[in-house]
Amino acid sequence: MELPKQITIKEVGPRDGLQNEDAFIPTSQKIKWIHHLAESGLKHVEVTSFVHPKKIPALKDADELTRQLPKKPGVTYSALVPNLKGLERAVACGVSEIAVFMSASETHNKANINKSIKETLPILRQTVKEANRQQIQVRGYISTAFFCPYEGHIEAKAVQMLSETLLEMGIYEVSVGDTVGTASPLHVEETLECLLKRIPRNRLAMHFHDTRGMALSNTLKALEMGITTFDSSCGGLGGCPYAPGAQGNTATEDLLYMCHQMGIHTGISDEKLLQQALYIEKNIGRSLPSKALQVWKQNMAKKGRGN
Amino acid sequence: MELPKQITIKEVGPRDGLQNEDAFIPTSQKIKWIHHLAESGLKHVEVTSFVHPKKIPALKDADELTRQLPKKPGVTYSALVPNLKGLERAVACGVSEIAVFMSASETHNKANINKSIKETLPILRQTVKEANRQQIQVRGYISTAFFCPYEGHIEAKAVQMLSETLLEMGIYEVSVGDTVGTASPLHVEETLECLLKRIPRNRLAMHFHDTRGMALSNTLKALEMGITTFDSSCGGLGGCPYAPGAQGNTATEDLLYMCHQMGIHTGISDEKLLQQALYIEKNIGRSLPSKALQVWKQNMAKKGRGN
């Protein structure tokens, strides 16, 4: 099996992870957590979202958070931005990278941002153009890229065309999202085969959700196809408030375990990352889905008991 | 990606699943459960273990269970047997297939059955010979085939030699176990490459534990290498009382989901299997690790609420 020697993991826990939580984590705790996530070796953390604060109450502190978050050399703190207005807020807070987003499915796009795909594209184009003018890098998410809870199967060709459109606008990378977590490795292979016909592999990232336990199998297939950038979430936090049935992202610790066991370099410390998963689990107050975290806690408990 | 068109799933929940549970499930409930597992389309269920009743209290009813379990045409109910004495009990109860077991690791073998590998082999040889003489099929487990919690990494060559020895004794299939759940897809590939040099693929089954969330990724790799028999456990029940840190088997429902999504035929009904996972979850009284089960329950709850 051919595997990349090194991959980049983009941590989305503070945004994609927390956005679906009822609990509001105080800004100071988020800042501490994000700082320590970066200390674990992560070079890219999506820290919040500049959508309307009422839409995602868990991230209503986007402005304070990004203003107060100490910069860290070599680490990019990115933020989700829906439009020019969001970009303005992000810029005012000193954000150096943004992510724009849309769905491959018409119905999910409508449910998520109340606009058709056709209406969304000019808004993104305007936002990307203005961001790039201000030397702000832009990443693009395509959600429901495999399956939409309203429309069902999504054609790979549609994702390919949308990806090309976003890249032409000036984004540097498309993150292809299995929002509901239904994709199989075969589906990943089919979609990537189609995308890679037109898009260089270093312009693609995969964003899997582990709703049905397939996130790592899908990651394996993407790794074998040469993809080297993956989104994941500390503890396996996550979901999508507008996609019924969507659950946590790939857990960063589980992804680390698989990659490190296969000799794939990530630059991230398992131990430090696990400590941060434990930290956010305690703050959220419920058991998080990451398997590596649960094993680590068990082992710690055993050590504590002296056996 | 080349995948088999059809696989055989061997359900080990009633034995490997229940053996690690504190709760004793009453025999009548086990019988009902096993009957319905077979009704879901499973053709092979390992129903109990004829080790000493004191060793695994959850399976202390092996004799009554196997005597009372109604036979089902086309379905094999198998039982774990440690030695001739266990075989005698199994035969007296009308069991038509047994499984013998040992570890690839000296220390785990000792911890599990208090014998060295060298001491174990003649006992198994005697048991297999006697079983075959009575027209009873024998399956063989090699546990800690990738990693031993006491000894660490296990050499593929050792597993290959042990597999050959067991097959020469007269077992029809070796089930290669990642008892602690540490294997990665790369490790699976390396081990299988070694095994397949000497052993036909239809003589091998894979037995994964999902301790670190790798069971399905490892299954994917084994499928790609042409393996077509997999052990799994309804609900993701399971563990090993003598392997610290070992957790549940591959969940049968999650395995079904992955296979069915990729067009691999199993002959098993997702819906019926999920109902049985729910049944045993209720009887055990704690949330089981299967992801497909948790999603199914959520969806049922939503339907119940009329949205």
XYZ file of C-alpha atoms in Angstrom:
614
model
C 0.000 0.000 0.000
C 1.348 3.432 -0.945
C 0.894 6.022 1.772
C 2.045 9.623 2.095
C 5.068 10.140 4.357
C 3.531 13.207 5.940
C 0.105 14.781 6.240
C -1.372 18.032 7.485
C -4.159 17.856 10.032
C -6.436 20.864 10.280
C -8.120 20.996 13.651
C -11.744 22.097 13.398
C -12.858 21.285 16.947
C -13.189 24.843 18.207
C -15.528 25.667 15.288
C -17.136 22.550 13.772
C -16.862 20.745 17.094
C -18.293 23.347 19.408
C -20.944 24.792 17.060
C -23.318 21.932 17.750
C -22.901 21.937 21.529
C -25.564 23.342 23.805
C -22.977 24.386 26.369
C -21.247 27.725 25.860
C -17.571 27.323 26.671
C -16.299 30.599 28.167
C -13.978 32.547 25.861
C -11.015 32.322 28.242
C -11.315 28.527 28.330
C -11.556 28.339 24.545
C -8.423 30.472 24.229
C -6.535 28.257 26.648
C -7.699 25.167 24.749
C -6.776 26.551 21.302
C -3.380 27.658 22.580
C -2.678 24.168 23.883
C -3.982 22.552 20.686
C -1.336 24.549 18.820
C 1.245 23.556 21.436
C 0.521 19.903 20.626
C 1.951 20.531 17.148
C -1.139 21.469 15.132
C -0.237 24.155 12.598
C -3.792 24.991 11.554
C -6.796 25.479 13.831
C -10.203 26.755 12.748
C -11.106 28.704 15.837
C -14.586 30.121 15.310
C -17.265 31.278 12.888
C -18.314 34.826 11.948
C -21.883 33.878 11.122
C -24.611 35.803 12.936
C -24.121 35.243 16.691
C -27.788 34.259 17.074
C -27.384 31.470 14.503
C -24.708 29.626 16.464
C -24.847 30.745 20.111
C -21.909 28.503 21.058
C -19.687 30.702 18.844
C -21.234 34.080 19.673
C -17.879 35.256 21.085
C -16.105 35.094 17.690
C -14.968 38.738 17.902
C -13.560 38.682 21.463
C -12.047 35.249 20.927
C -10.113 36.176 17.794
C -9.066 39.560 19.226
C -7.777 38.016 22.433
C -6.181 34.852 21.011
C -2.388 35.335 21.164
C -0.715 34.859 17.775
C 1.660 31.931 17.530
C 4.470 31.891 14.939
C 3.971 29.185 12.326
C 0.382 28.500 13.374
C -2.638 29.626 11.349
C -5.836 30.399 13.205
C -8.630 30.393 10.663
C -12.285 31.400 10.965
C -15.442 30.523 9.061
C -16.990 33.467 7.219
C -20.287 33.422 5.300
C -20.024 36.691 3.359
C -18.457 40.150 3.091
C -19.960 41.250 6.376
C -18.423 38.255 8.157
C -15.124 38.997 6.435
C -15.214 42.594 7.685
C -15.694 41.403 11.253
C -12.901 38.841 10.864
C -10.518 41.418 9.399
C -11.303 43.863 12.199
C -10.324 41.132 14.663
C -7.016 40.473 12.890
C -7.879 37.058 11.413
C -5.282 35.995 8.807
C -7.151 33.157 7.107
C -10.834 32.524 6.478
C -12.940 29.668 5.213
C -16.018 30.087 3.047
C -18.607 27.355 2.729
C -21.464 26.012 0.659
C -23.191 22.728 -0.014
C -23.082 20.491 -3.047
C -26.766 19.888 -2.422
C -29.288 22.594 -3.303
C -31.614 21.688 -0.430
C -28.916 21.539 2.242
C -27.453 24.831 1.000
C -30.911 26.374 1.347
C -31.397 24.876 4.815
C -27.960 26.024 5.921
C -27.762 29.556 4.519
C -31.214 30.186 3.073
C -29.920 30.694 -0.467
C -29.731 28.649 -3.646
C -26.314 27.526 -4.920
C -26.645 30.050 -7.765
C -27.306 32.857 -5.280
C -24.429 31.742 -3.039
C -21.647 31.690 -5.648
C -21.486 35.489 -6.299
C -21.440 36.135 -2.542
C -18.498 33.778 -2.106
C -16.740 35.238 -5.168
C -17.035 38.739 -3.716
C -15.832 37.553 -0.302
C -12.858 35.596 -1.662
C -11.836 38.500 -3.920
C -11.923 41.000 -1.086
C -10.084 38.638 1.283
C -7.350 37.968 -1.254
C -7.043 41.736 -1.910
C -6.277 42.071 1.796
C -3.724 39.206 1.664
C -6.048 36.921 3.604
C -5.890 33.283 2.527
C -9.201 31.560 1.840
C -10.128 27.930 2.214
C -13.432 26.582 0.839
C -15.758 23.943 2.271
C -18.092 21.901 0.145
C -20.474 20.172 2.509
C -22.821 17.244 1.764
C -20.333 16.313 -0.968
C -21.323 12.632 -0.811
C -24.842 12.512 0.517
C -27.501 15.020 1.463
C -30.056 14.139 4.152
C -32.739 15.758 1.960
C -31.629 14.835 -1.584
C -29.712 11.579 -1.132
C -26.696 10.627 -3.270
C -24.619 13.526 -4.610
C -22.970 13.177 -7.999
C -19.162 13.429 -7.928
C -19.348 15.523 -11.116
C -21.299 18.236 -9.240
C -18.624 18.334 -6.524
C -15.902 18.488 -9.173
C -17.529 21.456 -10.915
C -18.154 23.301 -7.654
C -14.570 22.665 -6.521
C -13.218 24.085 -9.772
C -15.452 27.135 -9.444
C -14.237 27.792 -5.901
C -10.581 27.337 -6.870
C -11.025 29.730 -9.814
C -12.401 32.298 -7.367
C -9.073 32.240 -5.535
C -9.413 29.815 -2.646
C -6.260 27.766 -2.060
C -7.886 24.467 -1.001
C -11.261 22.722 -1.146
C -12.290 20.735 1.914
C -14.646 18.002 0.692
C -17.130 17.200 3.427
C -19.041 14.026 4.220
C -21.346 16.089 6.415
C -23.760 13.342 7.412
C -21.124 10.614 7.651
C -22.622 8.118 5.216
C -19.747 7.774 2.740
C -17.988 4.432 2.297
C -14.397 3.958 1.128
C -15.749 2.971 -2.289
C -17.745 6.198 -2.489
C -14.645 8.157 -1.445
C -12.659 6.419 -4.166
C -15.290 7.187 -6.814
C -15.581 10.834 -5.805
C -11.827 11.359 -5.564
C -11.222 9.648 -8.911
C -13.576 12.185 -10.464
C -12.114 15.186 -8.608
C -8.486 14.243 -9.293
C -9.135 14.289 -13.043
C -9.370 18.062 -12.876
C -7.926 19.143 -9.522
C -4.378 18.650 -8.191
C -4.347 16.534 -5.040
C -2.621 19.239 -3.008
C -5.682 21.446 -3.534
C -7.974 18.937 -1.834
C -8.622 18.188 1.828
C -11.043 15.611 3.216
C -13.486 16.396 5.987
C -15.105 13.249 7.357
C -17.720 12.738 10.036
C -17.743 9.503 12.002
C -21.518 9.154 12.311
C -21.481 5.524 11.179
C -17.905 4.720 12.187
C -16.500 5.128 8.673
C -14.281 8.193 9.114
C -10.993 6.327 9.453
C -11.745 3.805 6.690
C -12.578 6.718 4.400
C -9.387 8.459 5.492
C -7.384 5.334 4.687
C -8.783 5.265 1.159
C -8.065 8.984 0.683
C -4.504 8.502 1.990
C -3.988 5.701 -0.503
C -5.166 8.073 -3.233
C -2.528 10.608 -2.251
C -4.603 13.102 -0.249
C -2.450 14.705 2.453
C -4.738 17.182 4.229
C -7.459 16.091 6.635
C -9.834 17.995 8.901
C -10.512 16.516 12.306
C -11.786 17.482 15.679
C -10.191 17.045 19.086
C -12.164 14.411 21.007
C -14.375 13.704 17.999
C -16.549 16.713 18.781
C -18.813 17.965 16.057
C -21.866 17.845 13.893
C -23.980 20.130 11.774
C -27.056 21.820 13.194
C -28.682 21.854 9.731
C -27.937 18.255 8.734
C -30.175 15.835 10.644
C -28.226 12.822 11.863
C -24.759 14.352 11.409
C -22.433 13.563 14.270
C -18.837 14.192 15.294
C -15.899 14.776 12.979
C -13.057 12.308 12.698
C -11.456 12.429 16.144
C -7.998 14.003 15.874
C -6.517 11.523 18.385
C -7.881 8.515 16.458
C -6.525 9.927 13.204
C -3.147 10.476 14.901
C -3.171 6.906 16.188
C -3.822 5.428 12.745
C -1.290 7.655 10.994
C 1.468 7.258 13.564
C 0.981 3.470 13.619
C 1.499 3.483 9.863
C 4.602 5.686 10.033
C 2.869 8.771 8.632
C 4.333 11.919 10.126
C 1.930 14.564 11.464
C 4.166 16.706 13.664
C 1.603 16.401 16.446
C 2.130 14.873 19.891
C -0.431 12.159 20.739
C -0.020 12.746 24.438
C -0.467 16.520 24.276
C -3.469 16.212 21.993
C -5.087 13.644 24.294
C -4.648 16.018 27.226
C -6.585 18.645 25.277
C -9.318 16.166 24.401
C -9.640 15.401 28.100
C -9.725 19.130 28.861
C -12.594 19.839 26.457
C -14.439 16.679 27.497
C -14.404 17.883 31.097
C -15.581 21.346 30.069
C -18.374 20.013 27.896
C -19.424 17.574 30.554
C -20.168 14.488 28.479
C -18.138 11.564 27.217
C -16.686 12.348 23.776
C -16.682 9.740 20.978
C -12.908 9.444 20.433
C -11.816 5.844 21.027
C -8.167 6.763 21.612
C -9.292 9.172 24.340
C -11.363 6.523 26.118
C -8.481 3.991 26.032
C -6.052 6.611 27.279
C -8.351 7.517 30.162
C -8.700 3.828 31.082
C -4.942 3.365 31.027
C -4.448 6.483 33.160
C -7.014 5.208 35.662
C -5.221 1.842 35.853
C -1.861 3.534 36.403
C -3.464 5.657 39.102
C -4.645 2.475 40.819
C -1.121 1.074 40.648
C -1.831 -1.761 38.210
C -10.306 -0.975 -5.531
C -10.918 -4.717 -5.806
C -13.406 -6.012 -3.263
C -15.018 -9.409 -2.748
C -18.603 -9.670 -4.014
C -19.688 -11.588 -0.931
C -18.376 -12.206 2.562
C -19.246 -14.428 5.507
C -19.780 -12.785 8.864
C -19.350 -14.959 11.922
C -21.215 -13.529 14.882
C -19.260 -13.883 18.118
C -21.374 -11.614 20.329
C -22.943 -14.357 22.476
C -19.458 -15.681 23.339
C -16.719 -13.060 22.836
C -19.217 -10.277 23.461
C -20.837 -11.520 26.621
C -17.786 -13.131 28.235
C -16.478 -9.800 29.441
C -19.783 -8.530 30.827
C -20.477 -8.434 34.532
C -24.173 -8.998 33.967
C -25.378 -12.575 33.543
C -27.963 -12.663 30.772
C -30.532 -15.364 31.600
C -30.306 -18.435 29.361
C -33.804 -17.982 27.949
C -32.959 -14.437 26.859
C -29.704 -15.580 25.268
C -31.584 -18.274 23.349
C -34.127 -15.757 22.103
C -31.333 -13.406 21.064
C -29.302 -16.095 19.271
C -32.413 -17.333 17.475
C -33.149 -13.825 16.218
C -29.512 -13.257 15.252
C -29.817 -16.274 12.975
C -33.173 -14.948 11.693
C -31.378 -11.766 10.588
C -29.432 -13.874 8.082
C -26.309 -14.832 10.041
C -25.270 -18.367 9.125
C -22.655 -18.792 11.837
C -22.976 -17.815 15.494
C -20.512 -18.664 18.239
C -22.919 -19.138 21.083
C -20.885 -19.909 24.202
C -17.684 -21.291 25.697
C -17.057 -24.643 27.407
C -14.240 -23.358 29.601
C -14.619 -23.899 33.335
C -17.843 -22.132 34.454
C -15.955 -20.357 37.240
C -13.538 -18.827 34.743
C -16.211 -16.974 32.789
C -19.337 -16.651 34.962
C -21.262 -14.876 32.176
C -21.108 -18.140 30.173
C -21.621 -20.588 33.042
C -24.828 -21.830 31.374
C -22.991 -23.267 28.319
C -24.516 -26.729 28.805
C -28.158 -25.703 29.261
C -27.880 -23.071 26.538
C -26.552 -25.440 23.875
C -28.953 -28.212 24.900
C -31.969 -25.916 24.748
C -31.037 -23.879 21.662
C -33.315 -25.028 18.819
C -31.370 -26.157 15.749
C -31.882 -24.059 12.642
C -31.282 -25.539 9.162
C -28.336 -23.917 7.379
C -27.114 -22.189 10.539
C -24.037 -23.314 12.485
C -23.981 -22.713 16.212
C -20.394 -23.043 17.335
C -18.849 -23.117 20.818
C -15.402 -22.365 22.202
C -13.660 -25.387 23.689
C -10.293 -25.364 25.493
C -9.490 -29.094 25.582
C -10.836 -32.660 25.431
C -12.919 -32.157 28.559
C -14.598 -29.120 27.022
C -15.131 -31.082 23.816
C -16.825 -33.891 25.774
C -19.231 -31.411 27.346
C -19.918 -29.797 23.962
C -20.528 -33.158 22.300
C -22.878 -34.206 25.100
C -24.872 -31.042 24.413
C -25.096 -31.749 20.674
C -22.732 -29.000 19.474
C -21.810 -29.511 15.804
C -18.832 -27.153 15.529
C -16.206 -26.065 18.020
C -13.449 -23.474 18.117
C -10.097 -24.016 19.801
C -7.876 -21.118 20.762
C -4.378 -20.066 21.667
C -2.229 -16.954 21.579
C 0.631 -16.032 19.302
C 2.242 -14.509 22.380
C 3.775 -16.773 25.009
C 2.884 -14.438 27.882
C -0.736 -13.899 26.830
C -1.173 -17.638 26.267
C 0.117 -18.225 29.790
C -2.152 -15.502 31.228
C -5.152 -16.852 29.346
C -4.815 -20.617 29.807
C -1.886 -21.007 32.207
C 0.185 -23.006 29.727
C 3.098 -22.326 27.399
C 2.513 -22.466 23.643
C 4.497 -25.703 23.524
C 2.270 -27.237 26.217
C -0.895 -26.003 24.469
C -0.271 -27.472 21.013
C -0.592 -31.195 21.955
C -3.811 -30.437 23.862
C -5.288 -28.739 20.813
C -4.041 -31.526 18.527
C -5.770 -34.117 20.691
C -8.969 -32.067 20.829
C -9.084 -31.386 17.082
C -8.375 -35.042 16.292
C -11.145 -36.273 18.555
C -13.599 -33.646 17.266
C -12.889 -34.524 13.644
C -13.259 -38.233 14.478
C -16.774 -37.371 15.638
C -17.480 -35.309 12.469
C -17.340 -32.064 14.397
C -15.811 -29.175 12.472
C -13.107 -27.190 14.229
C -12.183 -23.565 13.850
C -9.010 -22.139 15.423
C -8.380 -18.750 16.996
C -4.967 -17.187 17.197
C -5.259 -14.278 19.585
C -2.785 -11.395 20.096
C -1.731 -12.041 16.499
C -0.578 -8.440 16.039
C 0.275 -7.143 19.472
C 0.441 -8.536 22.974
C -0.196 -6.260 25.959
C 2.710 -7.978 27.731
C 5.181 -8.626 24.901
C 4.437 -5.890 22.362
C 4.747 -6.405 18.586
C 4.142 -9.952 17.342
C 6.072 -11.181 14.313
C 3.907 -12.162 11.350
C 6.167 -15.178 10.810
C 5.162 -16.569 14.233
C 1.474 -16.235 13.320
C 2.132 -17.880 9.956
C 3.840 -20.878 11.575
C 1.156 -21.266 14.226
C -1.592 -21.009 11.583
C 0.045 -23.742 9.532
C 0.380 -25.950 12.606
C -3.310 -25.528 13.453
C -4.414 -26.200 9.875
C -2.263 -29.345 9.768
C -4.019 -30.513 12.929
C -7.312 -30.494 11.029
C -8.993 -27.150 11.735
C -10.778 -25.727 8.689
C -10.083 -22.011 9.301
C -7.787 -19.795 11.353
C -9.322 -16.671 12.854
C -6.506 -14.155 13.228
C -7.220 -11.935 16.206
C -6.188 -8.368 16.976
C -7.155 -8.985 20.585
C -6.098 -5.635 22.027
C -7.181 -3.596 19.002
C -3.874 -1.902 18.211
C -3.346 -3.055 14.627
C -3.266 -0.538 11.796
C -4.172 -1.262 8.161
C -0.442 -1.317 7.355
C 0.143 -3.917 10.063
C -2.785 -5.958 8.714
C -1.299 -5.764 5.237
C 2.139 -6.869 6.447
C 0.737 -9.778 8.471
C -1.591 -10.929 5.696
C 1.146 -10.698 3.065
C 3.181 -13.082 5.197
C 0.270 -15.448 5.941
C -0.941 -15.572 2.341
C 2.466 -16.828 1.182
C 1.691 -20.141 2.820
C -2.037 -20.233 3.545
C -4.954 -20.033 1.070
C -7.131 -16.972 1.720
C -10.264 -19.058 2.205
C -8.610 -20.636 5.243
C -8.248 -17.263 6.983
C -10.734 -15.131 8.907
C -10.030 -11.794 10.569
C -11.116 -11.018 14.106
C -10.725 -7.322 14.906
C -11.383 -5.369 18.075
C -12.327 -1.714 17.812
C -10.459 -0.519 20.913
C -8.837 2.375 19.056
C -11.439 2.745 16.301
C -9.412 0.836 13.709
C -11.591 -2.255 13.210
C -13.279 -1.104 10.006
C -10.110 0.344 8.461
C -8.375 -2.953 9.163
C -11.339 -4.798 7.679
C -11.145 -2.654 4.555
C -7.496 -3.575 4.080
C -8.247 -7.281 4.612
C -11.142 -7.096 2.123
C -8.825 -5.544 -0.447
C -6.445 -8.451 0.134
C -9.189 -10.939 -0.649
C -10.202 -12.071 2.852
C -13.880 -12.983 2.911
C -14.591 -14.137 6.463
C -14.862 -11.733 9.381
C -15.803 -12.156 13.026
C -17.915 -9.443 14.594
C -20.155 -8.840 17.514
C -23.716 -7.549 17.597
C -23.680 -4.064 19.131
C -19.889 -4.036 19.308
C -19.943 -6.057 22.529
C -16.750 -7.719 23.575
C -13.317 -7.768 25.062
C -10.910 -10.183 26.634
C -10.730 -10.586 30.401
C -7.038 -11.548 30.170
C -5.904 -8.775 27.806
C -5.761 -5.431 29.626
C -7.216 -2.637 27.508
C -9.022 -4.894 25.040
C -12.466 -3.629 24.128
C -15.368 -4.555 21.891
C -15.194 -6.526 18.663
C -16.004 -4.958 15.326
C -19.705 -4.151 15.624
C -21.681 -6.385 13.249
C -24.026 -3.509 12.289
C -21.115 -1.203 11.438
C -19.482 -3.938 9.371
C -22.808 -4.513 7.583
C -23.130 -0.795 6.894
C -19.670 -0.562 5.337
C -20.068 -3.730 3.286
C -23.577 -3.001 2.053
C -22.596 0.579 1.109
C -19.817 -0.898 -1.023
C -22.071 -3.474 -2.653
C -20.615 -6.436 -0.774
C -23.257 -9.066 -0.168
C -23.577 -10.496 3.365
C -27.030 -12.101 3.319
C -27.851 -10.296 6.565
C -30.626 -7.779 7.143
C -29.371 -4.483 8.629
C -32.733 -3.762 10.183
C -33.117 -7.167 11.831
C -29.567 -7.102 13.141
C -30.053 -3.608 14.569
C -33.150 -4.799 16.398
C -31.044 -7.507 18.040
C -28.331 -5.000 18.979
C -31.024 -2.908 20.632
C -32.355 -6.013 22.407
C -28.987 -6.939 23.909
C -28.185 -3.305 24.743
C -31.374 -3.116 26.777
C -30.603 -6.399 28.519
C -27.044 -5.405 29.324
C -28.151 -2.020 30.493
C -25.422 0.196 29.056
C -24.918 1.988 25.770
C -23.062 -0.259 23.311
C -20.252 1.106 21.105
C -21.797 0.397 17.675
C -22.148 3.675 15.760
C -24.799 2.316 13.383
C -26.893 1.339 16.411
C -26.670 4.804 17.945
C -27.657 6.496 14.650
C -30.535 4.062 14.168
C -31.813 4.758 17.690
C -31.628 8.511 17.062
C -33.528 8.161 13.804
C -36.169 5.996 15.498
C -36.549 8.579 18.257
C -37.027 11.343 15.659
C -39.638 9.323 13.795
C -41.382 8.703 17.092
C -41.512 12.447 17.677
C -43.033 12.934 14.233
C -40.122 14.808 12.647
